[in-house]
Coordinates of C-alpha atoms in Angstrom, one line a residue:
X1 CA -6.8 -6.6 -5.5
X2 CA -5.1 -9.8 -6.2
X3 CA -2.2 -10.0 -3.7
X4 CA -2.0 -11.2 -0.1
X5 CA -4.6 -9.7 2.3
X6 CA -1.9 -9.2 5.0
X7 CA 1.9 -8.8 5.3
X8 CA 4.3 -8.1 8.0
X9 CA 6.9 -5.3 8.4
X10 CA 9.5 -4.7 11.1
X11 CA 9.6 -1.2 12.5
X12 CA 12.6 0.7 11.2
X13 CA 13.4 -1.9 8.5
X14 CA 13.1 -1.0 4.8
X15 CA 9.6 -1.9 3.4
X16 CA 9.1 -2.9 -0.2
X17 CA 5.7 -4.4 -1.1
X18 CA 3.7 -4.1 -4.3
X19 CA -0.1 -4.1 -4.4
X20 CA -1.5 -5.9 -7.4
X21 CA -4.8 -5.8 -9.2
X22 CA -6.5 -6.9 -12.4
X23 CA -8.5 -4.5 -14.6
X24 CA -8.3 -2.1 -17.6
X25 CA -5.6 0.4 -17.0
X26 CA -4.3 2.7 -16.0
X27 CA -5.1 1.7 -12.5
X28 CA -4.8 4.0 -9.4
X29 CA -4.0 2.6 -6.0
X30 CA -5.0 4.1 -2.6
X31 CA -4.4 3.0 1.0
X32 CA -5.9 4.8 4.0
X33 CA -4.5 5.5 6.5
X34 CA -0.8 4.9 5.7
X35 CA 1.4 4.4 8.7
X36 CA 3.9 7.2 9.4
X37 CA 7.1 6.6 7.3
X38 CA 5.3 4.6 4.5
X39 CA 4.7 5.9 1.0
X40 CA 2.5 4.5 -1.8
X41 CA 3.1 5.2 -5.5
X42 CA -0.5 5.5 -6.7
X43 CA 0.4 4.5 -10.3
X44 CA 2.4 1.4 -9.5
X45 CA 1.0 0.2 -6.2
X46 CA 4.5 0.1 -4.8
X47 CA 4.8 0.6 -1.0
X48 CA 8.1 1.9 0.3
X49 CA 9.7 3.5 3.4
X50 CA 9.8 2.1 6.9
X51 CA 7.0 1.6 9.5
X52 CA 8.0 3.7 12.5
X53 CA 5.8 2.3 15.2
X54 CA 5.2 -1.3 16.2
X55 CA 1.6 -2.6 16.2
X56 CA -1.2 -3.7 14.0
X57 CA -2.0 -1.3 11.2
X58 CA -5.4 -1.8 9.4
X59 CA -5.5 -0.2 6.0
X60 CA -8.4 0.3 3.6
X61 CA -7.3 -0.4 0.0
X62 CA -9.0 1.0 -3.1
X63 CA -8.1 0.5 -6.8
X64 CA -9.7 2.5 -9.5
X65 CA -9.4 2.7 -13.3
X66 CA -11.2 4.0 -16.3
X67 CA -14.1 1.6 -15.6
X68 CA -14.6 2.8 -12.0
X69 CA -13.6 1.5 -8.6

């Protein structure tokens, strides 16, 4: 992953954030666990939706491609 290790989102406000990575493609992005109301496009790394609950959400990110994870 090449982007910021943390970012903020306001509960109920639209969320648009893209995960970025370097490697031979196509890449596949995974985040676990996603907060309720947030979606991840595994092909593009685009997060969208809206966080429903305030608080700190720790997510585990994984990127994989033809060469492995």
